[in-house]
Amino acid sequence: FFINAYGLAVFGSVAAAALSPREMCALLTSCGGASSLFHVACHPRSPVLGASGMLMGVVTASALLEPHRQFHMVLPIPGLTLTMLQVADAVLAANLAGFFLLRRWFGTVAWAAH
């Protein structure tokens, strides 16, 4: 919960500045719903809410809206500076690694919803 809330506070502000409230609501709803549906398609006996998938959608939208915006990381590597596009690429790589390589050890994470 705390990681999703932190990510939404940091990256959601980028999307919220560029989108209207209605567009932001549509983005959050569609990303959360789609991630939940995809996870249920992969794991029918384990439904999820899709909060992490919603955050992944916000990160992707922020990267598309402002790809060159710079962030000074606090987590996971303090002091590292990345562009929004690099953040989105790193998030994608981490989630693909989780889905294909780490789900055996971290089975409680809904990797398919990301």
PDB file of C-alpha atoms in Angstrom:
ATOM      1  CA  PHE A   1       0.000   0.000   0.000  1.00  0.00           C
ATOM      2  CA  PHE A   2       2.701   2.493   0.976  1.00  0.00           C
ATOM      3  CA  ILE A   3       4.755   1.945  -2.172  1.00  0.00           C
ATOM      4  CA  ASN A   4       1.679   2.446  -4.367  1.00  0.00           C
ATOM      5  CA  ALA A   5       0.680   5.566  -2.422  1.00  0.00           C
ATOM      6  CA  TYR A   6       4.210   6.970  -2.691  1.00  0.00           C
ATOM      7  CA  GLY A   7       4.353   6.227  -6.423  1.00  0.00           C
ATOM      8  CA  LEU A   8       0.959   7.770  -7.017  1.00  0.00           C
ATOM      9  CA  ALA A   9       1.970  10.919  -5.136  1.00  0.00           C
ATOM     10  CA  VAL A  10       5.229  11.267  -7.069  1.00  0.00           C
ATOM     11  CA  PHE A  11       4.205  10.233 -10.572  1.00  0.00           C
ATOM     12  CA  GLY A  12       0.512  11.019 -10.414  1.00  0.00           C
ATOM     13  CA  SER A  13       1.294  14.711 -10.132  1.00  0.00           C
ATOM     14  CA  VAL A  14       2.859  14.632 -13.609  1.00  0.00           C
ATOM     15  CA  ALA A  15      -0.232  13.120 -15.208  1.00  0.00           C
ATOM     16  CA  ALA A  16      -2.618  15.220 -13.101  1.00  0.00           C
ATOM     17  CA  ALA A  17      -0.955  18.444 -14.262  1.00  0.00           C
ATOM     18  CA  ALA A  18      -1.499  17.542 -17.919  1.00  0.00           C
ATOM     19  CA  LEU A  19      -4.905  15.831 -17.754  1.00  0.00           C
ATOM     20  CA  SER A  20      -8.329  17.129 -16.784  1.00  0.00           C
ATOM     21  CA  PRO A  21      -9.987  15.598 -13.709  1.00  0.00           C
ATOM     22  CA  ARG A  22     -12.272  13.579 -15.988  1.00  0.00           C
ATOM     23  CA  GLU A  23      -9.307  12.288 -18.030  1.00  0.00           C
ATOM     24  CA  MET A  24      -7.368  11.437 -14.867  1.00  0.00           C
ATOM     25  CA  CYS A  25     -10.365   9.526 -13.500  1.00  0.00           C
ATOM     26  CA  ALA A  26     -10.703   7.641 -16.802  1.00  0.00           C
ATOM     27  CA  LEU A  27      -6.986   6.804 -16.745  1.00  0.00           C
ATOM     28  CA  LEU A  28      -7.079   5.498 -13.173  1.00  0.00           C
ATOM     29  CA  THR A  29     -10.288   3.529 -13.707  1.00  0.00           C
ATOM     30  CA  SER A  30      -9.257   1.963 -16.996  1.00  0.00           C
ATOM     31  CA  CYS A  31      -5.750   1.024 -15.798  1.00  0.00           C
ATOM     32  CA  GLY A  32      -6.997  -0.409 -12.514  1.00  0.00           C
ATOM     33  CA  GLY A  33      -9.801  -2.330 -14.212  1.00  0.00           C
ATOM     34  CA  ALA A  34      -7.623  -3.647 -17.030  1.00  0.00           C
ATOM     35  CA  SER A  35      -4.899  -4.814 -14.651  1.00  0.00           C
ATOM     36  CA  SER A  36      -7.457  -6.613 -12.484  1.00  0.00           C
ATOM     37  CA  LEU A  37      -9.023  -8.313 -15.515  1.00  0.00           C
ATOM     38  CA  PHE A  38      -5.638  -9.381 -16.878  1.00  0.00           C
ATOM     39  CA  HIS A  39      -4.624 -10.834 -13.512  1.00  0.00           C
ATOM     40  CA  VAL A  40      -7.911 -12.732 -13.180  1.00  0.00           C
ATOM     41  CA  ALA A  41      -7.444 -14.073 -16.724  1.00  0.00           C
ATOM     42  CA  CYS A  42      -4.039 -15.443 -15.681  1.00  0.00           C
ATOM     43  CA  HIS A  43      -5.104 -16.511 -12.162  1.00  0.00           C
ATOM     44  CA  PRO A  44      -8.895 -17.085 -12.061  1.00  0.00           C
ATOM     45  CA  ARG A  45      -8.935 -18.157  -8.407  1.00  0.00           C
ATOM     46  CA  SER A  46      -7.059 -15.108  -7.141  1.00  0.00           C
ATOM     47  CA  PRO A  47      -8.826 -11.792  -7.847  1.00  0.00           C
ATOM     48  CA  VAL A  48      -7.078  -8.496  -7.041  1.00  0.00           C
ATOM     49  CA  LEU A  49      -8.065  -4.836  -6.947  1.00  0.00           C
ATOM     50  CA  GLY A  50      -5.504  -3.536  -9.451  1.00  0.00           C
ATOM     51  CA  ALA A  51      -3.930  -0.686  -7.454  1.00  0.00           C
ATOM     52  CA  SER A  52      -0.425  -1.552  -8.636  1.00  0.00           C
ATOM     53  CA  GLY A  53      -1.612  -1.862 -12.221  1.00  0.00           C
ATOM     54  CA  MET A  54      -3.257   1.527 -11.888  1.00  0.00           C
ATOM     55  CA  LEU A  55       0.071   2.966 -10.749  1.00  0.00           C
ATOM     56  CA  MET A  56       1.850   1.349 -13.718  1.00  0.00           C
ATOM     57  CA  GLY A  57      -0.660   3.060 -16.017  1.00  0.00           C
ATOM     58  CA  VAL A  58      -0.008   6.415 -14.346  1.00  0.00           C
ATOM     59  CA  VAL A  59       3.764   5.948 -14.709  1.00  0.00           C
ATOM     60  CA  THR A  60       3.334   5.086 -18.399  1.00  0.00           C
ATOM     61  CA  ALA A  61       1.007   8.035 -19.028  1.00  0.00           C
ATOM     62  CA  SER A  62       3.424  10.372 -17.238  1.00  0.00           C
ATOM     63  CA  ALA A  63       6.297   9.070 -19.376  1.00  0.00           C
ATOM     64  CA  LEU A  64       4.293   9.709 -22.534  1.00  0.00           C
ATOM     65  CA  LEU A  65       3.222  13.184 -21.405  1.00  0.00           C
ATOM     66  CA  GLU A  66       6.612  14.407 -20.114  1.00  0.00           C
ATOM     67  CA  PRO A  67       9.365  11.966 -21.163  1.00  0.00           C
ATOM     68  CA  HIS A  68      12.257  14.334 -20.381  1.00  0.00           C
ATOM     69  CA  ARG A  69      11.108  15.389 -16.905  1.00  0.00           C
ATOM     70  CA  GLN A  70      13.811  14.514 -14.396  1.00  0.00           C
ATOM     71  CA  PHE A  71      13.374  12.810 -11.046  1.00  0.00           C
ATOM     72  CA  HIS A  72      15.905  12.591  -8.261  1.00  0.00           C
ATOM     73  CA  MET A  73      15.317   9.165  -6.781  1.00  0.00           C
ATOM     74  CA  VAL A  74      14.832   8.510  -3.101  1.00  0.00           C
ATOM     75  CA  LEU A  75      13.953   4.843  -3.620  1.00  0.00           C
ATOM     76  CA  PRO A  76      15.463   2.432  -4.608  1.00  0.00           C
ATOM     77  CA  ILE A  77      18.780   4.249  -5.262  1.00  0.00           C
ATOM     78  CA  PRO A  78      19.039   7.581  -3.403  1.00  0.00           C
ATOM     79  CA  GLY A  79      20.567  10.375  -5.473  1.00  0.00           C
ATOM     80  CA  LEU A  80      20.089   8.730  -8.865  1.00  0.00           C
ATOM     81  CA  THR A  81      18.597  11.066 -11.487  1.00  0.00           C
ATOM     82  CA  LEU A  82      16.385   9.554 -14.190  1.00  0.00           C
ATOM     83  CA  THR A  83      14.057  10.969 -16.821  1.00  0.00           C
ATOM     84  CA  MET A  84      10.391   9.994 -16.657  1.00  0.00           C
ATOM     85  CA  LEU A  85      10.894   7.763 -19.690  1.00  0.00           C
ATOM     86  CA  GLN A  86      13.795   5.984 -17.964  1.00  0.00           C
ATOM     87  CA  VAL A  87      11.634   5.503 -14.874  1.00  0.00           C
ATOM     88  CA  ALA A  88       8.901   3.909 -17.001  1.00  0.00           C
ATOM     89  CA  ASP A  89      11.463   1.659 -18.706  1.00  0.00           C
ATOM     90  CA  ALA A  90      12.906   0.596 -15.339  1.00  0.00           C
ATOM     91  CA  VAL A  91       9.424  -0.134 -13.968  1.00  0.00           C
ATOM     92  CA  LEU A  92       8.607  -2.220 -17.046  1.00  0.00           C
ATOM     93  CA  ALA A  93      11.885  -4.160 -16.764  1.00  0.00           C
ATOM     94  CA  ALA A  94      11.393  -4.781 -13.029  1.00  0.00           C
ATOM     95  CA  ASN A  95       7.846  -6.033 -13.522  1.00  0.00           C
ATOM     96  CA  LEU A  96       8.762  -8.284 -16.436  1.00  0.00           C
ATOM     97  CA  ALA A  97      11.594  -9.733 -14.351  1.00  0.00           C
ATOM     98  CA  GLY A  98       9.139 -10.261 -11.515  1.00  0.00           C
ATOM     99  CA  PHE A  99       6.576 -11.919 -13.765  1.00  0.00           C
ATOM    100  CA  PHE A 100       9.005 -14.287 -15.457  1.00  0.00           C
ATOM    101  CA  LEU A 101      11.733 -14.820 -12.855  1.00  0.00           C
ATOM    102  CA  LEU A 102      10.603 -13.927  -9.338  1.00  0.00           C
ATOM    103  CA  ARG A 103       7.043 -15.169  -9.082  1.00  0.00           C
ATOM    104  CA  ARG A 104       8.240 -18.511  -7.725  1.00  0.00           C
ATOM    105  CA  TRP A 105       9.766 -16.790  -4.674  1.00  0.00           C
ATOM    106  CA  PHE A 106       7.402 -13.812  -4.412  1.00  0.00           C
ATOM    107  CA  GLY A 107       4.155 -15.580  -5.197  1.00  0.00           C
ATOM    108  CA  THR A 108       1.995 -13.180  -3.197  1.00  0.00           C
ATOM    109  CA  VAL A 109       2.783 -10.324  -5.599  1.00  0.00           C
ATOM    110  CA  ALA A 110       0.213 -10.046  -8.401  1.00  0.00           C
ATOM    111  CA  TRP A 111       2.830  -9.784 -11.163  1.00  0.00           C
ATOM    112  CA  ALA A 112       0.272 -10.238 -13.945  1.00  0.00           C
ATOM    113  CA  ALA A 113      -1.648  -7.182 -12.707  1.00  0.00           C
ATOM    114  CA  HIS A 114       1.363  -4.947 -13.178  1.00  0.00           C
TER     115      HIS A 114
END
